[in-house]
Amino acid sequence: GSKHWLKNLEPSIRNSIQFVLCLENIAGEGLNVHIPQKTSDENVVRLFKELTQTAKQIGVALQFSQRTPSTKEATWEHEVYNRKRIQAATISSYLKPEAQLLRTSAIDRAINQTLLERNIKIIAESLAKYIYETSKAKDVEIFSGSLGLNDQFLRSLIESLSKYSRSIPFTSPDSPITDALKTTLKQVTEGVTEEVFELSNRGFKFYSNAKVLINVYKVKPFAFDILLMVPIALYLAALHFGLKSADLQ
């Protein structure tokens, strides 16, 4: 998705991007910030500082993992942006990337909602403190009270997302999962648009779902065939010998 989006993005908008923060499975015990290399950009350094301090206040040890992007397929989502010379990082509960075909969503597993809420709070608080530059007020908590995370909303969203298939062949513009995401985004932001694209150059072939009618017939057991075959065989044998003896006479 990121590769296609960057390919069709206007150069003026792409050049205005300062930093991209990608999220991948943040429902685990720990949090790891994966970066391509250390940066001297003051804004990025300040964001990482906010992440570290916020995580420490909540009692989570944030780890930074540095990895040079390979020339092959991107293993972390931020590497797609790094190749376009855009500064980016990925926050994940995974310390190492999983193979592309083995990756699963956190929604497909048993989610510890308490850990997920904690990790969401760390990321949201860090971004808010970075945007509003509240680092001097160490004890300030932006997302609390009426602005705090609604656990009932989060639980409902997880149930909705896990109820429907999110694999490529079953995801269409009019699918329930797409409608749910658009409705949720419209509640918190403006200018929600939908972009449809095909993964035609990824080396994979996806087949659309097809409705197939399967007929199931209930038949007699095998023992019934045996019982029926015995008298038929006796009848045919009697008929054969009867006709044979008639010919001899």
Short mmCIF file of C-alpha atoms in Angstrom, two decimals, residues 57-237:
data_model
loop_
_atom_site.label_atom_id
_atom_site.label_comp_id
_atom_site.label_asym_id
_atom_site.label_seq_id
_atom_site.Cartn_x
_atom_site.Cartn_y
_atom_site.Cartn_z
CA GLN A 57 6.70 7.31 32.90
CA ILE A 58 4.20 4.56 32.15
CA GLY A 59 6.72 1.86 33.06
CA VAL A 60 7.69 0.51 29.65
CA ALA A 61 11.26 0.13 28.46
CA LEU A 62 11.33 1.38 24.88
CA GLN A 63 14.04 -0.24 22.74
CA PHE A 64 15.54 1.20 19.59
CA SER A 65 16.63 -1.25 16.91
CA GLN A 66 18.81 -0.08 14.04
CA ARG A 67 18.81 -1.99 10.76
CA THR A 68 20.11 -0.98 7.36
CA PRO A 69 17.44 -1.55 4.68
CA SER A 70 18.25 -4.39 2.31
CA THR A 71 18.17 -4.14 -1.45
CA LYS A 72 15.47 -6.83 -1.61
CA GLU A 73 11.88 -6.65 -0.43
CA ALA A 74 11.23 -4.30 2.49
CA THR A 75 10.91 -6.19 5.79
CA TRP A 76 9.59 -3.21 7.76
CA GLU A 77 7.04 -0.76 6.37
CA HIS A 78 9.22 2.28 7.04
CA GLU A 79 11.89 0.95 4.68
CA VAL A 80 9.57 1.74 1.75
CA TYR A 81 9.80 5.43 2.72
CA ASN A 82 13.52 5.27 3.46
CA ARG A 83 14.14 4.21 -0.12
CA LYS A 84 12.44 7.42 -1.24
CA ARG A 85 14.76 9.36 1.11
CA ILE A 86 11.94 10.05 3.57
CA GLN A 87 12.77 9.71 7.25
CA ALA A 88 10.60 7.01 8.82
CA ALA A 89 10.46 4.46 11.62
CA THR A 90 8.29 1.53 12.69
CA ILE A 91 6.96 0.89 16.19
CA SER A 92 6.22 -2.77 16.79
CA SER A 93 6.00 -5.33 19.55
CA TYR A 94 8.20 -7.56 17.40
CA LEU A 95 11.94 -7.34 17.87
CA LYS A 96 12.60 -8.94 14.48
CA PRO A 97 10.49 -8.87 11.31
CA GLU A 98 8.48 -11.92 10.38
CA ALA A 99 8.50 -13.46 6.91
CA GLN A 100 6.05 -11.75 4.57
CA LEU A 101 3.85 -14.83 4.08
CA LEU A 102 3.86 -15.69 7.79
CA ARG A 103 2.74 -12.29 9.06
CA THR A 104 -0.62 -12.15 10.79
CA SER A 105 -2.55 -9.30 12.31
CA ALA A 106 -2.79 -8.88 16.06
CA ILE A 107 -6.56 -9.01 15.59
CA ASP A 108 -6.24 -12.66 14.50
CA ARG A 109 -4.79 -13.58 17.88
CA ALA A 110 -5.94 -13.35 21.47
CA ILE A 111 -5.46 -9.66 22.25
CA ASN A 112 -4.58 -8.37 25.69
CA GLN A 113 -6.65 -5.21 25.54
CA THR A 114 -4.92 -3.76 28.61
CA LEU A 115 -1.53 -3.90 26.87
CA LEU A 116 -3.00 -2.52 23.66
CA GLU A 117 -4.56 0.45 25.49
CA ARG A 118 -1.27 1.12 27.28
CA ASN A 119 0.74 1.10 24.06
CA ILE A 120 -1.80 3.32 22.28
CA LYS A 121 -1.54 5.79 25.16
CA ILE A 122 2.26 5.86 24.95
CA ILE A 123 2.23 6.64 21.23
CA ALA A 124 -0.65 9.14 21.43
CA GLU A 125 0.82 11.02 24.41
CA SER A 126 4.24 11.19 22.76
CA LEU A 127 2.86 12.57 19.50
CA ALA A 128 0.69 15.12 21.33
CA LYS A 129 3.61 16.31 23.48
CA TYR A 130 5.76 16.58 20.38
CA ILE A 131 3.15 18.56 18.44
CA TYR A 132 2.25 20.92 21.28
CA GLU A 133 5.81 21.07 22.66
CA THR A 134 4.88 20.31 26.27
CA SER A 135 8.17 18.64 27.19
CA LYS A 136 8.83 21.22 29.91
CA ALA A 137 5.68 20.15 31.76
CA LYS A 138 6.82 16.65 32.69
CA ASP A 139 3.71 15.57 34.60
CA VAL A 140 1.17 16.74 32.02
CA GLU A 141 -1.22 14.09 30.75
CA ILE A 142 -3.09 15.12 27.62
CA PHE A 143 -5.25 12.08 26.96
CA SER A 144 -7.10 11.72 30.24
CA GLY A 145 -10.66 12.27 31.39
CA SER A 146 -12.97 13.03 28.49
CA LEU A 147 -10.00 12.84 26.09
CA GLY A 148 -8.93 9.45 27.41
CA LEU A 149 -9.13 6.24 25.41
CA ASN A 150 -12.63 4.74 25.33
CA ASP A 151 -12.12 1.07 26.16
CA GLN A 152 -15.65 0.16 25.06
CA PHE A 153 -15.06 1.76 21.65
CA LEU A 154 -11.75 -0.10 21.31
CA ARG A 155 -13.36 -3.41 22.26
CA SER A 156 -16.17 -2.85 19.77
CA LEU A 157 -13.69 -1.93 17.02
CA ILE A 158 -11.63 -5.08 17.64
CA GLU A 159 -14.75 -7.25 17.51
CA SER A 160 -15.87 -5.62 14.26
CA LEU A 161 -12.48 -6.03 12.60
CA SER A 162 -12.11 -9.66 13.68
CA LYS A 163 -15.61 -10.59 12.52
CA TYR A 164 -14.84 -10.23 8.82
CA SER A 165 -12.04 -11.51 6.62
CA ARG A 166 -9.35 -8.94 5.82
CA SER A 167 -7.40 -10.98 3.27
CA ILE A 168 -6.85 -9.47 -0.16
CA PRO A 169 -9.35 -11.61 -2.15
CA PHE A 170 -12.19 -10.86 0.28
CA THR A 171 -11.56 -7.13 0.75
CA SER A 172 -13.49 -4.93 -1.65
CA PRO A 173 -14.52 -1.25 -1.60
CA ASP A 174 -18.02 -2.22 -0.44
CA SER A 175 -16.99 -4.76 2.20
CA PRO A 176 -18.19 -4.27 5.81
CA ILE A 177 -14.60 -3.88 7.02
CA THR A 178 -14.00 -0.98 4.60
CA ASP A 179 -17.23 0.75 5.63
CA ALA A 180 -16.35 0.35 9.32
CA LEU A 181 -12.92 1.94 8.85
CA LYS A 182 -14.30 4.86 6.84
CA THR A 183 -17.03 5.50 9.42
CA THR A 184 -14.51 5.45 12.26
CA LEU A 185 -12.10 7.81 10.49
CA LYS A 186 -14.87 10.27 9.65
CA GLN A 187 -15.67 10.58 13.35
CA VAL A 188 -12.19 11.82 14.23
CA THR A 189 -10.91 13.55 11.11
CA GLU A 190 -11.94 15.25 7.89
CA GLY A 191 -11.29 14.60 4.24
CA VAL A 192 -11.50 10.79 4.31
CA THR A 193 -10.94 9.46 0.80
CA GLU A 194 -10.78 5.96 -0.61
CA GLU A 195 -8.15 4.77 -3.08
CA VAL A 196 -8.41 1.45 -4.89
CA PHE A 197 -5.31 -0.21 -6.29
CA GLU A 198 -4.19 -3.64 -7.40
CA LEU A 199 -1.20 -5.56 -6.15
CA SER A 200 -0.19 -6.58 -9.65
CA ASN A 201 3.59 -6.23 -9.37
CA ARG A 202 4.16 -7.99 -6.06
CA GLY A 203 4.91 -11.47 -7.39
CA PHE A 204 1.67 -12.89 -5.98
CA LYS A 205 -1.55 -13.82 -7.73
CA PHE A 206 -4.77 -13.29 -5.81
CA TYR A 207 -8.05 -14.95 -6.72
CA SER A 208 -11.38 -13.36 -5.96
CA ASN A 209 -13.92 -15.19 -3.87
CA ALA A 210 -16.51 -17.25 -5.76
CA LYS A 211 -19.80 -18.69 -4.56
CA VAL A 212 -20.02 -22.41 -5.22
CA LEU A 213 -23.07 -24.62 -4.67
CA ILE A 214 -22.26 -27.95 -3.03
CA ASN A 215 -24.84 -30.75 -3.16
CA VAL A 216 -24.85 -33.32 -0.38
CA TYR A 217 -26.81 -36.55 -0.81
CA LYS A 218 -27.70 -38.97 1.93
CA VAL A 219 -27.33 -42.56 0.70
CA LYS A 220 -27.90 -45.99 2.18
CA PRO A 221 -25.00 -47.56 4.09
CA PHE A 222 -22.64 -50.08 2.44
CA ALA A 223 -24.17 -52.98 4.37
CA PHE A 224 -27.48 -52.33 2.62
CA ASP A 225 -25.78 -52.82 -0.77
CA ILE A 226 -24.32 -56.14 0.38
CA LEU A 227 -27.65 -57.38 1.64
CA LEU A 228 -29.33 -56.35 -1.59
CA MET A 229 -26.61 -57.88 -3.77
CA VAL A 230 -26.86 -61.36 -2.22
CA PRO A 231 -30.51 -62.11 -3.17
CA ILE A 232 -29.97 -60.55 -6.60
CA ALA A 233 -26.96 -62.83 -7.16
CA LEU A 234 -28.94 -65.87 -6.02
CA TYR A 235 -31.81 -64.94 -8.30
CA LEU A 236 -29.53 -64.47 -11.32
CA ALA A 237 -27.75 -67.77 -10.55
#
